[in-house]
Short mmCIF file of C-alpha atoms in Angstrom, two decimals:
data_model
loop_
_atom_site.label_atom_id
_atom_site.label_comp_id
_atom_site.label_asym_id
_atom_site.label_seq_id
_atom_site.Cartn_x
_atom_site.Cartn_y
_atom_site.Cartn_z
CA MET B 1 -98.58 52.48 88.68
CA LYS B 2 -96.99 49.11 89.24
CA ARG B 3 -99.18 46.09 88.86
CA LYS B 4 -99.44 43.82 91.90
CA ALA B 5 -97.59 40.56 91.60
CA ARG B 6 -99.87 37.58 91.32
CA THR B 7 -100.09 35.25 94.27
CA ALA B 8 -98.22 31.99 93.70
CA MET B 9 -100.66 29.11 93.59
CA LYS B 10 -100.23 25.36 93.60
CA TYR B 11 -103.05 23.08 92.53
CA ASP B 12 -103.33 19.40 91.76
CA ASN B 13 -102.71 18.44 88.17
CA GLY B 14 -105.93 17.71 86.34
CA THR B 15 -108.33 18.98 83.73
CA ILE B 16 -111.71 20.60 83.29
CA ALA B 17 -114.08 20.04 80.38
CA LEU B 18 -114.76 23.17 78.36
CA TRP B 19 -117.23 22.46 75.59
CA ARG B 20 -117.64 24.58 72.45
CA LYS B 21 -121.11 25.62 73.60
CA PHE B 22 -119.24 27.82 76.08
CA LEU B 23 -118.82 30.19 73.13
CA ASP B 24 -122.57 30.90 73.38
CA TRP B 25 -122.43 31.71 77.11
CA GLU B 26 -123.95 35.12 77.81
CA TRP B 27 -120.81 36.43 79.55
CA TYR B 28 -118.35 35.08 76.99
CA GLU B 29 -117.61 38.49 75.48
CA ASP B 30 -117.15 40.06 78.92
CA VAL B 31 -113.44 39.40 79.32
CA ASN B 32 -113.26 40.01 83.07
CA THR B 33 -116.34 37.98 83.97
CA LYS B 34 -115.16 35.12 81.76
CA ALA B 35 -111.69 35.22 83.31
CA VAL B 36 -113.03 35.14 86.87
CA PHE B 37 -115.42 32.29 86.12
CA LEU B 38 -112.72 30.16 84.50
CA HIS B 39 -110.40 30.95 87.41
CA LEU B 40 -113.03 29.75 89.88
CA LEU B 41 -113.54 26.55 87.87
CA LEU B 42 -109.81 25.87 87.96
CA THR B 43 -109.27 26.70 91.64
CA ALA B 44 -112.41 25.29 93.27
CA ASN B 45 -112.00 22.10 95.31
CA TRP B 46 -112.13 19.02 93.07
CA LYS B 47 -112.95 16.95 96.15
CA ASP B 48 -114.29 17.66 99.64
CA LYS B 49 -111.64 19.02 102.00
CA ARG B 50 -111.60 20.42 105.50
CA TRP B 51 -110.15 23.84 106.26
CA LYS B 52 -109.88 25.14 109.82
CA GLY B 53 -112.56 22.71 110.98
CA ILE B 54 -115.00 23.50 108.15
CA LEU B 55 -115.86 21.19 105.27
CA ILE B 56 -115.32 22.87 101.91
CA LYS B 57 -117.16 20.79 99.36
CA ARG B 58 -116.31 19.89 95.81
CA GLY B 59 -116.88 22.91 93.57
CA GLN B 60 -116.37 25.39 96.40
CA ARG B 61 -113.53 27.60 97.63
CA TRP B 62 -112.77 30.33 100.14
CA ALA B 63 -111.75 33.63 98.59
CA SER B 64 -111.96 37.35 99.20
CA ARG B 65 -112.08 39.94 96.43
CA ASN B 66 -108.54 40.90 97.36
CA THR B 67 -107.36 37.29 97.01
CA LEU B 68 -109.01 36.90 93.61
CA ALA B 69 -107.55 40.22 92.49
CA GLN B 70 -104.04 39.04 93.38
CA GLU B 71 -104.56 35.67 91.71
CA THR B 72 -105.98 37.03 88.44
CA GLY B 73 -104.24 40.39 88.13
CA LEU B 74 -107.61 42.20 87.95
CA SER B 75 -108.59 45.11 90.18
CA GLU B 76 -110.91 44.52 93.14
CA GLN B 77 -113.57 46.64 91.40
CA LYS B 78 -113.43 44.38 88.33
CA ILE B 79 -113.59 41.32 90.57
CA ARG B 80 -116.63 42.76 92.37
CA THR B 81 -118.42 43.42 89.08
CA ALA B 82 -117.58 39.99 87.68
CA LEU B 83 -118.82 38.21 90.82
CA ARG B 84 -122.04 40.23 90.71
CA HIS B 85 -122.58 39.16 87.09
CA LEU B 86 -121.92 35.49 87.86
CA GLU B 87 -124.17 35.49 90.90
CA ALA B 88 -126.98 37.26 89.02
CA THR B 89 -127.12 34.54 86.35
CA GLY B 90 -126.77 31.62 88.76
CA GLU B 91 -123.24 30.57 87.84
CA ILE B 92 -122.12 30.93 91.46
CA THR B 93 -123.51 31.56 94.92
CA ILE B 94 -121.64 33.57 97.53
CA LYS B 95 -121.93 33.12 101.30
CA ALA B 96 -120.22 35.54 103.66
CA THR B 97 -119.25 33.98 107.01
CA SER B 98 -117.20 34.98 110.01
CA GLN B 99 -114.34 32.86 108.65
CA GLY B 100 -114.40 34.41 105.19
CA THR B 101 -116.32 34.20 101.92
CA LEU B 102 -117.45 30.87 100.52
CA ILE B 103 -117.94 30.75 96.75
CA ASN B 104 -119.82 27.82 95.22
CA VAL B 105 -119.69 27.06 91.48
CA GLU B 106 -123.25 25.86 90.95
CA LYS B 107 -122.72 23.56 87.95
CA TYR B 108 -119.17 22.50 88.74
CA SER B 109 -119.81 18.89 87.69
CA ASP B 110 -120.80 20.01 84.18
CA TYR B 111 -117.20 21.06 83.63
CA GLN B 112 -115.61 17.80 84.77
CA ILE B 113 -114.58 14.97 82.44
CA GLN B 114 -116.55 11.86 83.33
CA SER B 115 -113.94 9.22 82.49
CA GLY B 116 -110.25 8.82 81.78
CA GLU B 117 -110.87 8.85 78.04
CA ALA B 118 -109.56 12.34 77.29
CA ASP B 119 -106.25 11.91 79.11
CA GLN B 120 -105.72 8.48 77.61
CA ARG B 121 -106.30 9.79 74.10
CA ALA B 122 -103.81 12.59 74.72
CA ASN B 123 -101.23 10.23 76.20
CA GLN B 124 -101.53 7.80 73.32
CA ARG B 125 -101.20 10.53 70.71
CA SER B 126 -98.06 11.90 72.38
CA ASN B 127 -96.48 8.43 72.61
CA GLN B 128 -97.26 7.36 69.05
CA ARG B 129 -94.92 7.96 66.15
CA PRO B 130 -96.39 10.37 63.57
CA THR B 131 -97.17 7.78 60.90
CA SER B 132 -100.40 7.59 58.95
CA ASP B 133 -100.89 3.86 59.49
CA GLN B 134 -100.95 3.99 63.30
CA PRO B 135 -104.30 4.04 65.11
CA LEU B 136 -105.08 7.10 67.21
CA LEU B 137 -106.67 5.06 69.98
CA ASN B 138 -106.31 1.54 71.29
CA LYS B 139 -109.93 0.72 72.07
CA ASP B 140 -109.13 -2.31 74.19
CA ASN B 141 -106.80 -0.32 76.42
CA ASN B 142 -109.35 2.49 76.65
CA ASN B 143 -112.09 0.12 77.77
CA ASN B 144 -109.78 -1.41 80.34
CA ASN B 145 -108.95 2.03 81.67
CA ILE B 146 -112.63 2.92 82.11
CA LYS B 147 -113.27 -0.36 83.94
CA GLY B 148 -110.30 0.24 86.22
CA THR B 149 -108.27 -2.72 84.98
CA LYS B 150 -105.46 -0.83 83.26
CA ILE B 151 -102.47 -1.20 85.58
CA PRO B 152 -100.86 1.10 86.37
CA PRO B 153 -103.39 3.91 85.90
CA SER B 154 -102.22 7.46 85.33
CA ARG B 155 -102.16 9.79 88.32
CA GLU B 156 -104.72 11.98 86.54
CA ASP B 157 -107.10 9.02 86.07
CA VAL B 158 -106.97 8.33 89.80
CA GLN B 159 -107.56 11.98 90.69
CA ARG B 160 -110.50 12.19 88.30
CA TYR B 161 -112.12 8.98 89.55
CA ILE B 162 -111.88 10.16 93.17
CA SER B 163 -113.33 13.52 92.16
CA GLU B 164 -116.24 11.95 90.25
CA LYS B 165 -117.13 9.80 93.25
CA SER B 166 -116.56 12.64 95.76
CA TYR B 167 -114.25 10.34 97.71
CA HIS B 168 -111.96 11.56 100.48
CA VAL B 169 -108.96 9.45 99.51
CA ASP B 170 -105.81 11.44 98.77
CA ALA B 171 -105.03 10.56 95.15
CA ASP B 172 -101.33 11.31 95.40
CA GLU B 173 -100.94 9.28 98.60
CA TRP B 174 -102.76 6.29 97.07
CA PHE B 175 -100.81 6.50 93.80
CA ASP B 176 -97.40 6.89 95.48
CA PHE B 177 -98.13 4.00 97.87
CA TYR B 178 -98.93 1.47 95.15
CA GLU B 179 -96.26 2.78 92.81
CA SER B 180 -93.70 2.10 95.55
CA LYS B 181 -95.15 -1.42 95.94
CA GLY B 182 -94.85 -2.17 92.23
CA TRP B 183 -98.67 -2.23 91.91
CA VAL B 184 -98.90 -5.35 94.05
CA VAL B 185 -101.60 -5.97 96.65
CA GLY B 186 -100.24 -8.34 99.25
CA LYS B 187 -98.38 -10.77 97.02
CA THR B 188 -100.69 -10.46 94.03
CA LYS B 189 -100.50 -8.08 91.10
CA MET B 190 -103.26 -5.46 91.32
CA LYS B 191 -106.15 -6.33 88.99
CA ASN B 192 -108.56 -3.42 89.48
CA TRP B 193 -107.27 -0.09 90.78
CA LYS B 194 -110.76 1.41 91.19
CA ALA B 195 -111.67 -1.39 93.59
CA SER B 196 -108.55 -0.55 95.58
CA VAL B 197 -109.56 3.13 95.76
CA ARG B 198 -113.02 2.11 96.99
CA THR B 199 -111.40 0.01 99.72
CA TRP B 200 -109.32 2.98 100.85
CA GLU B 201 -112.47 5.14 100.89
CA LYS B 202 -114.27 2.64 103.13
CA THR B 203 -111.29 2.67 105.48
CA TRP B 204 -111.36 6.47 105.56
CA GLU B 205 -115.09 6.48 106.36
CA ARG B 206 -114.60 4.08 109.26
CA GLU B 207 -111.82 6.21 110.71
CA ASN B 208 -113.53 9.57 110.24
CA GLN B 209 -117.01 9.10 111.65
CA LYS B 210 -117.11 12.62 113.04
CA SER B 211 -119.96 15.09 113.04
CA GLU B 212 -119.71 18.28 111.04
CA PRO B 213 -118.41 21.32 112.94
CA ALA B 214 -120.95 23.52 114.69
CA GLY B 215 -122.28 26.25 112.45
CA PHE B 216 -121.38 24.47 109.23
CA LYS B 217 -125.01 24.07 108.20
CA GLU B 218 -125.21 27.85 108.02
CA LEU B 219 -122.64 27.80 105.21
CA ARG B 220 -124.82 25.72 102.94
#
């Protein structure tokens, strides 16, 4: 029997935090349950987004068993069993609606990196020459990055900051805009990119003062 081809997926570049204590997770040795849970962590919304008039929050996604089967290469029966395991131990909640099935990763934030430190460490290591006398981390640059004063920031830092704050700003749009401007605000060199993101968020809030779609409360 031929195996179904996996559905092509495109997701924003970014990372999740997977700590070593995950090795002690009760489903770790269950390969299928572990695979489905990690897949949900990687494909859940990293920021609130609207889909067909419904707000899908951070840590949530729409998916049927068939969709998950195509994305992971597992059978629908294995997907069903894995979802039942995850729901039984409180890793996820599942809400069936007329529009589809809403899956919520309950502790999504526990798997998110809280600052740009990890990416900066990785970037610095890849850019450094492999000599023993070079430092692995420039602490001053790292502190500046956390404060939002490192200009330009990496695209991943911007995406992560927006995700941490649950902002609605499109990270790619913001990054591409200021990259095209040479990281200048008006006629002045940008000093704090996080402040700029907050300004964009305030603008978004003013322009999107709309009530939630009818029936959305039932999805919660």
